[in-house]
Coordinates of C-alpha atoms in Angstrom, one line a residue:
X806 CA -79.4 -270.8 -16.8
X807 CA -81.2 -269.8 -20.1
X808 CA -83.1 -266.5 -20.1
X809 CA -86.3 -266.7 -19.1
X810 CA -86.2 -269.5 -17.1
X811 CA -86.7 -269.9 -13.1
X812 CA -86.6 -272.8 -10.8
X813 CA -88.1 -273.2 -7.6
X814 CA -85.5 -274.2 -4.9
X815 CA -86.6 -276.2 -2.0
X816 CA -85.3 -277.9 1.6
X817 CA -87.1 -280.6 2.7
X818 CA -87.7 -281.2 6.3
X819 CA -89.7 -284.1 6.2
X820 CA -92.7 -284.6 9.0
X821 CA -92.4 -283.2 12.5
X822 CA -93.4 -285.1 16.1
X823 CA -97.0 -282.2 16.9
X824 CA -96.6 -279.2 17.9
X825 CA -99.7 -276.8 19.1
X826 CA -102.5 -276.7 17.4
X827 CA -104.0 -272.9 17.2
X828 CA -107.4 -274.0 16.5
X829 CA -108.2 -276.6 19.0
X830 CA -105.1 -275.6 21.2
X831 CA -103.8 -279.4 21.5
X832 CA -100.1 -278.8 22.7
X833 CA -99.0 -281.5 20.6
X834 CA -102.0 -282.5 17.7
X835 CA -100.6 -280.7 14.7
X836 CA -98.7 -282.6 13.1
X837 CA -97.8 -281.3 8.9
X838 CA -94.5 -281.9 6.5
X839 CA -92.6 -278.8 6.0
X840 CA -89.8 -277.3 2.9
X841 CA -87.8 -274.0 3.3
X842 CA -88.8 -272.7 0.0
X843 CA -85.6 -270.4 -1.3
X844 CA -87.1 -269.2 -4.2
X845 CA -90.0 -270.4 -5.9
X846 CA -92.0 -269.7 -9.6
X847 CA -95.7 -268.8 -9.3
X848 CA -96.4 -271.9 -11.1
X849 CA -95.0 -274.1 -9.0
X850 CA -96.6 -272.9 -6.2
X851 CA -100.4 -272.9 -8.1
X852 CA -99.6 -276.9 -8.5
X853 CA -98.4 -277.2 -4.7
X854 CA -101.8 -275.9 -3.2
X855 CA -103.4 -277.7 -5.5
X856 CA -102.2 -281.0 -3.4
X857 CA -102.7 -279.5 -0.4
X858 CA -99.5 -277.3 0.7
X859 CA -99.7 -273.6 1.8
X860 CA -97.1 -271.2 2.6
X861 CA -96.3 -269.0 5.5
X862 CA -93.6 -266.7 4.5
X863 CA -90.7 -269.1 2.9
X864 CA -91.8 -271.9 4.9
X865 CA -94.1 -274.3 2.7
X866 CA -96.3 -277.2 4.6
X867 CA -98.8 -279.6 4.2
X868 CA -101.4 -281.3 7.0
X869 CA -100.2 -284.9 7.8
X870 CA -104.0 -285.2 6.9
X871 CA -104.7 -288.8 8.9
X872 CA -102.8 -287.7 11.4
X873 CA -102.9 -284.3 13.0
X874 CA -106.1 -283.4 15.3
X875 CA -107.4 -280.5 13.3
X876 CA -107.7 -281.8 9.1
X877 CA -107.4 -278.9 7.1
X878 CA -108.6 -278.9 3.5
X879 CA -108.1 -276.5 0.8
X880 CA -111.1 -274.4 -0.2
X881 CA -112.0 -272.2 -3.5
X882 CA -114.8 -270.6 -4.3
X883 CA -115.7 -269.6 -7.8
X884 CA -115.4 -266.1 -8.0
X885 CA -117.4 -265.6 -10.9
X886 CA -120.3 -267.6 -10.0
X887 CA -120.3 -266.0 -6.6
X888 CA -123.6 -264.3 -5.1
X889 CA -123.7 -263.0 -1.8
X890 CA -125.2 -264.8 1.3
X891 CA -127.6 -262.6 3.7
X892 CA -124.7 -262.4 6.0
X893 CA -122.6 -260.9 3.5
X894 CA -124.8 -258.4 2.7
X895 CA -125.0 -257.5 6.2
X896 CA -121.3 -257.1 6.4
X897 CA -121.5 -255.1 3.5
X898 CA -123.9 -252.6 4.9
X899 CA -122.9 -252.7 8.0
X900 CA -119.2 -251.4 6.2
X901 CA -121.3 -248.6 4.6
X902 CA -123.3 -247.4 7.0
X903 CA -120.0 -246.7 9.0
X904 CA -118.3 -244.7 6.1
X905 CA -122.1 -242.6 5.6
X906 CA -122.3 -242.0 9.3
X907 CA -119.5 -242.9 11.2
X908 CA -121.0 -245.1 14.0
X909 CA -119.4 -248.9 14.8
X910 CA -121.7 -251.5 15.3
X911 CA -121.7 -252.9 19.1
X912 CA -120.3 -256.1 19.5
X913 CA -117.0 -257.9 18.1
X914 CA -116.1 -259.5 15.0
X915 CA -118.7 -261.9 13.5
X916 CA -116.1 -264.5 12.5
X917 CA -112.8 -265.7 13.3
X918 CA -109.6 -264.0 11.5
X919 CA -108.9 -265.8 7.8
X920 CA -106.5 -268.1 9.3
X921 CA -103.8 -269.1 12.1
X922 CA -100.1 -268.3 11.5
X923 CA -98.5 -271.7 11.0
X924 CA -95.6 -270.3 13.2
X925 CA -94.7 -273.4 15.8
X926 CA -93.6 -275.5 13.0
X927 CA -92.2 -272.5 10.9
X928 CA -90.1 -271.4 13.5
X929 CA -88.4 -274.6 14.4
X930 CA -87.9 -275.8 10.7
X931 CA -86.5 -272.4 9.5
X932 CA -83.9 -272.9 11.6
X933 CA -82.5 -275.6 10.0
X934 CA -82.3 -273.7 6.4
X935 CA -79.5 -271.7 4.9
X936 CA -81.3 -269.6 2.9
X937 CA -77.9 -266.9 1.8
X938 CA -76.4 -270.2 0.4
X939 CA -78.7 -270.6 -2.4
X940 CA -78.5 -267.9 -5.0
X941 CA -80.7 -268.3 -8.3
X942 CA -78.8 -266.9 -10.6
X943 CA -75.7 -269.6 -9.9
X944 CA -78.5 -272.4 -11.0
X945 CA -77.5 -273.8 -14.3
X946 CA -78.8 -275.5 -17.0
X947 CA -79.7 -279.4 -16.2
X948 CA -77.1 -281.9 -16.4
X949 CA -77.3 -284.2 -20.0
X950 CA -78.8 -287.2 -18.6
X951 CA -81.1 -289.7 -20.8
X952 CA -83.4 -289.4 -18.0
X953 CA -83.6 -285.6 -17.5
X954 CA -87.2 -283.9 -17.7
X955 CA -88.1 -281.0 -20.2
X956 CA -86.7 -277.9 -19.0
X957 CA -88.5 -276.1 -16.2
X958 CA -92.6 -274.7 -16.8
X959 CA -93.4 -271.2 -16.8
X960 CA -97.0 -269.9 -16.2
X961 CA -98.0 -270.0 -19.6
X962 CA -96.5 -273.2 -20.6
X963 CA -99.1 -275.8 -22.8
X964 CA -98.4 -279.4 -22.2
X965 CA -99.8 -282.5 -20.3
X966 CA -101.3 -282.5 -17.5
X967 CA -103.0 -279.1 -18.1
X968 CA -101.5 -277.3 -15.6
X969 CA -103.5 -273.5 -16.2
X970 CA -106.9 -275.8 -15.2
X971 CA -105.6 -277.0 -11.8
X972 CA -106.7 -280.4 -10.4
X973 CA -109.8 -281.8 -12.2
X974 CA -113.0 -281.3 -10.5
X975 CA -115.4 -284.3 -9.8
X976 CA -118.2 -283.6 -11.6
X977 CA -122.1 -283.0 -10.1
X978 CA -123.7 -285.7 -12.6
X979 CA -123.6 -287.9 -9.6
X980 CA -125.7 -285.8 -7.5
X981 CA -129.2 -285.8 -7.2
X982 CA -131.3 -283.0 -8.5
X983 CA -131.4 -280.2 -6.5
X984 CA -132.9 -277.3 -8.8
X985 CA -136.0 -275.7 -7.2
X986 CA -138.9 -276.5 -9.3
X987 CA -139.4 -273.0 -11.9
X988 CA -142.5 -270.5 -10.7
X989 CA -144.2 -268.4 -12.8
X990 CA -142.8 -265.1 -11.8
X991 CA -144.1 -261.8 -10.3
X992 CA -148.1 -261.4 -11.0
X993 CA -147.8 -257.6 -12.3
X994 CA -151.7 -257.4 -11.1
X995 CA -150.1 -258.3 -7.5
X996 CA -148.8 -255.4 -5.3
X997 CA -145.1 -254.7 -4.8
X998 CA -144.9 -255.5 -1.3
X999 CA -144.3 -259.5 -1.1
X1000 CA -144.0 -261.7 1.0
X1001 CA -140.3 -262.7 2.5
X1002 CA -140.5 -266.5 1.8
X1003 CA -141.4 -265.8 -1.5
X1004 CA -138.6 -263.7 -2.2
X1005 CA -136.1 -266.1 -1.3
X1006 CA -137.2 -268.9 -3.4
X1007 CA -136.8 -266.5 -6.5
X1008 CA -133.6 -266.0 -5.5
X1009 CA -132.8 -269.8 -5.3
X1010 CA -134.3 -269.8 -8.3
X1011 CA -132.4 -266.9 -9.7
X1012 CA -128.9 -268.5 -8.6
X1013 CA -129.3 -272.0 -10.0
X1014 CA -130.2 -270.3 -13.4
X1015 CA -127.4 -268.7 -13.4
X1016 CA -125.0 -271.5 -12.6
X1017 CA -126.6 -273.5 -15.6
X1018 CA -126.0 -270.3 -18.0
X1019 CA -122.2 -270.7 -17.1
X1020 CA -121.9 -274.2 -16.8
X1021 CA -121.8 -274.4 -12.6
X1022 CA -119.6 -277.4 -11.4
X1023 CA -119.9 -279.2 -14.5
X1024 CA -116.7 -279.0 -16.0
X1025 CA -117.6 -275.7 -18.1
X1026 CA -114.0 -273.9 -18.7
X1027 CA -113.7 -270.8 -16.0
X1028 CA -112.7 -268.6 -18.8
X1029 CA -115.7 -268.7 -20.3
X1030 CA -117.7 -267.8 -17.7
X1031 CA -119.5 -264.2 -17.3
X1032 CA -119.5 -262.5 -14.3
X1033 CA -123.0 -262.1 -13.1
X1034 CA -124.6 -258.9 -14.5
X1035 CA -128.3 -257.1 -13.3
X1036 CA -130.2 -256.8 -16.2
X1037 CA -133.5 -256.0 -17.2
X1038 CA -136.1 -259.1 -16.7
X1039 CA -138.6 -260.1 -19.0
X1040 CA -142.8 -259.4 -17.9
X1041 CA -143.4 -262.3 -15.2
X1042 CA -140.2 -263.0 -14.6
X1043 CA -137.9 -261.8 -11.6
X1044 CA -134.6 -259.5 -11.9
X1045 CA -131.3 -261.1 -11.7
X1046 CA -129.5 -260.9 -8.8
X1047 CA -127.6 -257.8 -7.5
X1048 CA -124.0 -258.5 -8.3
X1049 CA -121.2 -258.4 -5.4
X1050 CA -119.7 -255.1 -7.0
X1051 CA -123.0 -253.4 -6.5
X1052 CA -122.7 -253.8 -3.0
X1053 CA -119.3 -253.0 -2.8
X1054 CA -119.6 -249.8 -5.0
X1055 CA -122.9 -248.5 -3.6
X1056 CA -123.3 -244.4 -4.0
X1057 CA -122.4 -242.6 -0.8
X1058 CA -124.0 -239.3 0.0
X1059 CA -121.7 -236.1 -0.4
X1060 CA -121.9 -236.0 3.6
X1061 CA -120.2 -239.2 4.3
X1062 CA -118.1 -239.0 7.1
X1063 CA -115.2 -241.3 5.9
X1064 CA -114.1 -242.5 2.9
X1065 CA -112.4 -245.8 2.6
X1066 CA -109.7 -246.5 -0.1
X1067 CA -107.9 -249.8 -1.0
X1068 CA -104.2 -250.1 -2.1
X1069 CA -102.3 -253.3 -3.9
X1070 CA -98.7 -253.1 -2.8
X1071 CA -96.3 -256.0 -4.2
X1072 CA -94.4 -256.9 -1.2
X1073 CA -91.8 -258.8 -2.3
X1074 CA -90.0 -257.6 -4.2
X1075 CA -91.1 -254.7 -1.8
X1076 CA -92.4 -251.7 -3.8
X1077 CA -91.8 -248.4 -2.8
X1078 CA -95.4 -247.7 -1.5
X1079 CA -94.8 -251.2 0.6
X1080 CA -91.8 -250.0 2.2
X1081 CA -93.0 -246.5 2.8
X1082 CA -96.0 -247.9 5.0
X1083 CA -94.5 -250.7 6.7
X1084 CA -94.2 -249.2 10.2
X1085 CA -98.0 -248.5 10.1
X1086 CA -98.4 -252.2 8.4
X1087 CA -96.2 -253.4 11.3
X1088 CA -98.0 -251.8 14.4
X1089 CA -101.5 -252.6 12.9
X1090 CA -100.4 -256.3 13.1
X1091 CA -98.8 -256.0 16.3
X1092 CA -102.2 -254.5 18.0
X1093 CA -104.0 -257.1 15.9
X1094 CA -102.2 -260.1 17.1
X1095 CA -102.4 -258.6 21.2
X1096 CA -105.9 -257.9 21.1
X1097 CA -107.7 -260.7 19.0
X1098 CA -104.7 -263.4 19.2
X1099 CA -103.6 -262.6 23.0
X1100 CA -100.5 -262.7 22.4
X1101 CA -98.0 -260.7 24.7
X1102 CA -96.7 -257.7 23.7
X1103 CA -93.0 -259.0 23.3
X1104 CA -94.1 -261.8 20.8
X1105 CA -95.4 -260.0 17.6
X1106 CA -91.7 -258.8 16.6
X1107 CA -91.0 -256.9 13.8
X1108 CA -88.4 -259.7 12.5
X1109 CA -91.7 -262.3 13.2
X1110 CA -93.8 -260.0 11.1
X1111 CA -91.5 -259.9 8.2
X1112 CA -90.9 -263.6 7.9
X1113 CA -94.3 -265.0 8.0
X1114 CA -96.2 -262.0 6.5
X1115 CA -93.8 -260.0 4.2
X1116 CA -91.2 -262.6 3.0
X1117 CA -92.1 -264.3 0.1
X1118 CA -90.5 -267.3 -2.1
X1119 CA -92.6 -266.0 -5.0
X1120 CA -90.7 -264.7 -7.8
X1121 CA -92.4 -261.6 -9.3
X1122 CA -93.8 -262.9 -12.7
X1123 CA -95.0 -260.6 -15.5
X1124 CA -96.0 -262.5 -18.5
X1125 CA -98.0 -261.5 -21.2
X1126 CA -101.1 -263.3 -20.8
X1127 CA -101.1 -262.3 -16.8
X1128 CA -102.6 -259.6 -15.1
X1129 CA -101.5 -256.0 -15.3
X1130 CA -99.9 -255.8 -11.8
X1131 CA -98.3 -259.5 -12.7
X1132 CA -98.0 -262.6 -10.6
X1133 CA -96.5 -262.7 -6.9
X1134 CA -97.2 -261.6 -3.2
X1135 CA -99.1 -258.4 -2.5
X1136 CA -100.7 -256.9 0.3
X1137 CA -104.2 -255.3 -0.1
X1138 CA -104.4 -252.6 2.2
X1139 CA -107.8 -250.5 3.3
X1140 CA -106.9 -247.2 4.5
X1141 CA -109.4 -244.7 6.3
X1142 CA -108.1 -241.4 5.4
X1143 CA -104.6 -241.6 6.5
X1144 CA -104.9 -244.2 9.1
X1145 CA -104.2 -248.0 7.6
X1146 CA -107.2 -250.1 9.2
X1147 CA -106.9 -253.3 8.0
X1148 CA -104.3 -255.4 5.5
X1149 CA -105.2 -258.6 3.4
X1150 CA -101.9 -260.9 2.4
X1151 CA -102.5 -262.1 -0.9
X1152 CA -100.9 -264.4 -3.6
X1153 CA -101.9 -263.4 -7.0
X1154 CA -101.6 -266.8 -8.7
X1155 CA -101.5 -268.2 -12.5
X1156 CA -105.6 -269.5 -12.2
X1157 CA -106.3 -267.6 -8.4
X1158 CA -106.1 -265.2 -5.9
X1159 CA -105.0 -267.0 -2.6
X1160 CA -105.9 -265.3 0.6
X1161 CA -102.7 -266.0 3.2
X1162 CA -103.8 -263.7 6.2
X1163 CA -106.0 -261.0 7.5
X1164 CA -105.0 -258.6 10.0
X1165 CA -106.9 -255.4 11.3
X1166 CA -106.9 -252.4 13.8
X1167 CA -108.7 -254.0 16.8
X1168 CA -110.5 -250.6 17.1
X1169 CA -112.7 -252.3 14.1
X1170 CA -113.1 -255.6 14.9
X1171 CA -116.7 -254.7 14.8
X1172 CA -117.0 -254.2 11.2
X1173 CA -116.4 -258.2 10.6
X1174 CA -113.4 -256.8 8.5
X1175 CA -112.2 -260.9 8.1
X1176 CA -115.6 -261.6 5.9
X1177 CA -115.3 -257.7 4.5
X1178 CA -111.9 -258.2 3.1
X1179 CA -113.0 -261.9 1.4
X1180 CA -115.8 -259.8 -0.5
X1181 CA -113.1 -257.6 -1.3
X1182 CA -110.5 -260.3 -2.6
X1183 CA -112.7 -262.2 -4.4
X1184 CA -114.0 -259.0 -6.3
X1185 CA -110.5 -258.0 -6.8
X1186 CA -110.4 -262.2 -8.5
X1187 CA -113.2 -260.8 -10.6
X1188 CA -111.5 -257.8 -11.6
X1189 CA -108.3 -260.0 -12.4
X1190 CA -110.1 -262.4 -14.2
X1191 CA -111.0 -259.8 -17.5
X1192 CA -107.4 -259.4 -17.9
X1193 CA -106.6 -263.0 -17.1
X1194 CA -109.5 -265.4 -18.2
X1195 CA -107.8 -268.8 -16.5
X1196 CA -108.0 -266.3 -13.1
X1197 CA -111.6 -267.5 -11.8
X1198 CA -110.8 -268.3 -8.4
X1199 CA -110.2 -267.4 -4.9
X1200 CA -108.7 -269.5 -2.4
X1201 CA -109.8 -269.4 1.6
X1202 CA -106.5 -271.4 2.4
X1203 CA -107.7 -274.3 4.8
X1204 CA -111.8 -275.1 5.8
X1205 CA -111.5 -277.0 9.4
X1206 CA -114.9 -278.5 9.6
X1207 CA -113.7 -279.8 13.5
X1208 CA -113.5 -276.3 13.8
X1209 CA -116.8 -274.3 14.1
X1210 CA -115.5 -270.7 14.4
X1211 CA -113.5 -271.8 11.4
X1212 CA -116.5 -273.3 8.9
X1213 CA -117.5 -269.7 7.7
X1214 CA -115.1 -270.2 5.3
X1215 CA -117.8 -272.6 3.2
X1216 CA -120.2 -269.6 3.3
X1217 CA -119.0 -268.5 0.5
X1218 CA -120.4 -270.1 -2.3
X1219 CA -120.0 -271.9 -5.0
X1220 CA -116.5 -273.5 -3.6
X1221 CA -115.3 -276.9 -3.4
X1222 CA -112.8 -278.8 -1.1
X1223 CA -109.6 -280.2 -2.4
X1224 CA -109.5 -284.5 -2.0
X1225 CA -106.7 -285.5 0.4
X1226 CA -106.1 -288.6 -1.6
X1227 CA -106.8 -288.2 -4.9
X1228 CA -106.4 -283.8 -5.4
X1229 CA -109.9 -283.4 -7.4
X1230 CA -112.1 -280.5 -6.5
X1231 CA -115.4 -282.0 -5.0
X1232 CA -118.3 -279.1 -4.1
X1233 CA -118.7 -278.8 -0.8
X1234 CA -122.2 -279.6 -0.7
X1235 CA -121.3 -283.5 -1.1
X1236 CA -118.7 -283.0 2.1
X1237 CA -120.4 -281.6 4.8
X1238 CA -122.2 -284.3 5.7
X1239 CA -119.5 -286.7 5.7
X1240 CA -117.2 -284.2 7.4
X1241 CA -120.0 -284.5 10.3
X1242 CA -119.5 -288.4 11.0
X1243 CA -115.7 -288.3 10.4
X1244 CA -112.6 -285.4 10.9
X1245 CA -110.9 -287.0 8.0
X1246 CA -112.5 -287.9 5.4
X1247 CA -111.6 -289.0 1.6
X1248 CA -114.3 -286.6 -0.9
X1249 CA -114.1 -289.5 -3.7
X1250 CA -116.6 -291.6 -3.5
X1251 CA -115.2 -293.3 -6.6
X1252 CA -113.3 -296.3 -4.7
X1253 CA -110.9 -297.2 -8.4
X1254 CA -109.8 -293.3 -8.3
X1255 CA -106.6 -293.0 -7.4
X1256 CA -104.0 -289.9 -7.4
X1257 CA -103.8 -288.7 -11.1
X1258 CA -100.0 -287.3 -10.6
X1259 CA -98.5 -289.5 -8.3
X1260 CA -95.0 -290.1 -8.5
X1261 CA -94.1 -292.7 -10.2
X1262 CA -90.3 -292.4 -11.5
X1263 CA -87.8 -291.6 -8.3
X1264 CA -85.2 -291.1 -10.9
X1265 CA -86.9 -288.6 -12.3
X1266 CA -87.0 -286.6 -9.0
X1267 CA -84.8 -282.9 -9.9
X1268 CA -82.4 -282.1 -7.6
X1269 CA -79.5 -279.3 -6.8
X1270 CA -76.3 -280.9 -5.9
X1271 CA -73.3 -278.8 -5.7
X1272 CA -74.6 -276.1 -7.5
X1273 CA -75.8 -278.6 -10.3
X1274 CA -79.0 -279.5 -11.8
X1275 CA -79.6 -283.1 -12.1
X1276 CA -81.9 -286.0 -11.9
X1277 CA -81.8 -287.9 -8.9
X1278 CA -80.2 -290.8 -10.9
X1279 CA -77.4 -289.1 -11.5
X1280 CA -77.2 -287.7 -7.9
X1281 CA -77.2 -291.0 -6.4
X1282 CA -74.0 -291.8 -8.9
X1283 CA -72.5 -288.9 -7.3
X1284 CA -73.1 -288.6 -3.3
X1285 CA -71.3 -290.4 -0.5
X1286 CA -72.5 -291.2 2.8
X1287 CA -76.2 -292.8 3.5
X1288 CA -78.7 -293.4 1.3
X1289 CA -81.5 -290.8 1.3
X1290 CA -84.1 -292.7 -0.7
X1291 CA -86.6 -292.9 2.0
X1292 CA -86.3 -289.1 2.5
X1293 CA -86.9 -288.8 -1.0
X1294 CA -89.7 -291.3 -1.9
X1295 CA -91.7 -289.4 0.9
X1296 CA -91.1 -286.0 -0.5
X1297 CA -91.6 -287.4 -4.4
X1298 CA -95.2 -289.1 -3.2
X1299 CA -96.2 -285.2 -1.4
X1300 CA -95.2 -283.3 -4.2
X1301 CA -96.8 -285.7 -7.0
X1302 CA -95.1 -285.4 -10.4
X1303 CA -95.5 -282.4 -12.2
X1304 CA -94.0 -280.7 -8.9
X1305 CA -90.9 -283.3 -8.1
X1306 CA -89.8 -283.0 -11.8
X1307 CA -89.7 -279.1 -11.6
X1308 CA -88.9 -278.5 -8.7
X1309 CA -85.7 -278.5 -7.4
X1310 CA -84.4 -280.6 -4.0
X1311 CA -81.4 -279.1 -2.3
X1312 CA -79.0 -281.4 -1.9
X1313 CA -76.1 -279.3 -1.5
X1314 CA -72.9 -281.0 -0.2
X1315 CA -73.0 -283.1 3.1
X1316 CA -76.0 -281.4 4.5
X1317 CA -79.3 -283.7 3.7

């Protein structure tokens, strides 16, 4: 294999007959397609969730979307353009006042956790994969075939479709109107104290002027767009909005009782600081997934905790155009002194940072630590996003409007929902009304749209065959036994085709 090169190696299982649903709790309503991912390029993996897939640990899926009783569809939410709700800034005081004086709000968690653990189907597939056959460095080049692609993309590789912008987004000229008509600002002869109504419409006010400054959902490039910043207001007029890192970063007196610190650790490759705190990692999870989860104390094992939450497919990508800590899988943890409280899974991606899984010490389930550490994340996108201008957003994984302890997710705003059918970003505001008649429903409205990168070339389709690169042309030349075109067209027609003509389908010997 040329330097400098990486594939991503994948096992296709094909779709699976239900198993339990952990939202709605249907034994046999979930019903997804699911790869054994060996080894995959951060690239890749940015296209895949663009159509819809998610990982959890190696094992790669996607919602059978018409099908299984819960739809889930991929959420972002622009970092940059981000303001937070009135619930947010609870959560943020609320997370302040606790450091300052040391007292836990009453109650439990204001939200469910970030997401469910798509074990059931994990479990059973993973099975199945042989994941000490497949070595990366043993890949080589591509056969010489007529028909073979260009070789393999990297995260900074230029070329049709435009991979660093994701899918396109469906623009908001269809929508009607819905700026707030412009007041005339604070009356200086008026006294400070206001009244709470009109507060809140400056605010509107303040928000949709800001989203035209950077272009909102209108197709302006995300590089381009400045994080909001509080400045100084004109006479008349009312000051910008306080940004999220004000909140965040808020002075706390000298007498604060704790002091809360937060700590990237890549975890795979592990790092030394990752492997040096994973029995603390480990036994926050365990408590975590007993006290919120119920789950009995025999089930969160440690060999359960290390392949859905610290294995990783994602090779560890450093380019020059990235971010300082590179691409990969990372795990933000918040510490409290030396006690770990709480740990965020994260994939920092070629244009995001996507959120995998939340888990906390139950002890402070009444911090709302789920909505806490998606402040946190999508500051840390903000952060990412000076060293890395295509970086501008941050991914919530799945919004399950059938769900309601799951729709918090679209609190965070502006974000958009991912088309099952045609993989353009639509804002969420068009959705949620149709998401209220129907589980599933197609965000197009455009009925001539169709999928922009669907497969269209089976020949085309990479694949791994006896520790050979080829096209599935020349595969089919080579293999005995059945055909497996079936297999294939359905895994071709997920993937789409920048994905099926750089990734690679193990096809190695007899086993299919």
């Amino acid at each position: 294999m040329a330097e400098g090169l990486s594939y991503t190696i994948v096992e296709y299982f094909g779709g699976d007959d239900g198993y339990r649903c952990g939202y709605c709790k249907n034994e046999k309503g979930n019903f997804s397609h699911g790869m054994w991912s060996h080894t995959m390029t951060v690239q890749d993996y940015q296209d895949l969730i663009d159509r819809g897939w998610r990982r959890s640990g190696k094992y790669v899926y996607k919602p059978t979307m018409k099908k299984t009783c819960c739809p889930q569809y991929t959420i972002r939410c622009h970092a940059l353009n981000f303001q937070p709700a009135k619930s947010h800034k609870k959560t943020l005081k609320k997370m302040s006042k606790f450091l300052s004086k040391g007292e836990l709000p009453a109650g439990g968690p204001d939200e469910e956790p970030m997401e469910s653990l798509c074990e059931a189907a994990g479990l059973k597939r993973t099975a199945k994969a042989c994941p000490t056959q497949v070595e990366v460095a043993a890949v080589p080049e591509p056969q010489s075939e007529a028909s073979a692609p260009a070789a393999p993309k990297t995260s900074g590789q230029d070329g049709p479709p435009t991979v660093q912008d994701g899918p396109p987004t469906v623009q908001d000229a269809a929508l009607p109107s819905s700026t707030h008509k412009p007041g005339t600002g604070a009356d200086p002869a008026r006294p400070p104290c206001r009244k709470a109504k009109d507060l809140r419409k400056e605010r509107r006010l303040q928000k949709e002027q800001i989203k035209r400054a950077v272009g909102g959902d209108s197709g302006a490039s995300p590089a381009t767009a400045p994080t909001p910043t509080p400045t100084q207001a004109p006479p008349g007029h009312a000051p910008q909005p306080k940004p999220l890192e004000a909140f965040i970063h808020e002075s706390l007196p000298d007498t604060a009782l704790h002091r809360l610190e937060v700590r990237l650790v890549r975890s795979s490759p592990p790092c030394p600081q990752f492997k040096a705190s994973f029995d603390a990692s480990y036994q926050v999870y365990k408590l975590y997934q007993m006290a919120i989860h119920k789950d009995p104390p025999e089930k969160p094992s440690e060999s359960q905790f290390r392949r859905f939450l610290c294995d990783s497919p994602l090779e560890a990508e450093s380019p020059p155009d990235g971010p300082e800590m590179g691409y990969g899988s990372f795990h933000q943890q918040y510490w409290l002194g030396d006690r770990m409280v709480a740990v965020g899974v994260v994939d920092v991606l070629p244009t995001c940072v996507s959120s995998v899984y939340l888990y906390y010490h139950p002890d402070f389930a009444s911090l709302s630590l789920g909505s806490y550490s998606a402040l946190r994340e999508i500051a840390f996108t903000r952060q990412l996003q000076k060293q890395s201008p295509k970086l501008a957003y941050y991914y919530l994984g799945f919004y399950i409007h059938s769900c309601p302890k799951m729709r918090y997710k679209g609190k965070y705003l502006p974000a958009d929902l991912l088309c099952p059918e045609t993989f353009v970003w639509v804002p969420i505001e068009r959705c949620i009304a149709r998401l209220e008649n129907a589980r599933y429903v197609r965000f197009n409205q455009d009925p001539d749209a169709v999928d922009a990168r669907a497969f269209k070339d089976l020949s085309r389709v990479m694949v791994l065959f006896k520790r050979t690169v080829m096209p599935y042309a020349a595969y089919c030349r080579k293999r005995r036994g059945p055909s497996d075109q079936e297999q294939v067209e359905q895994y071709a027609a997920l993937l789409g085709q920048t994905c099926a003509e750089s990734i690679l389908m193990y096809r190695e010997g007899t086993r299919a």
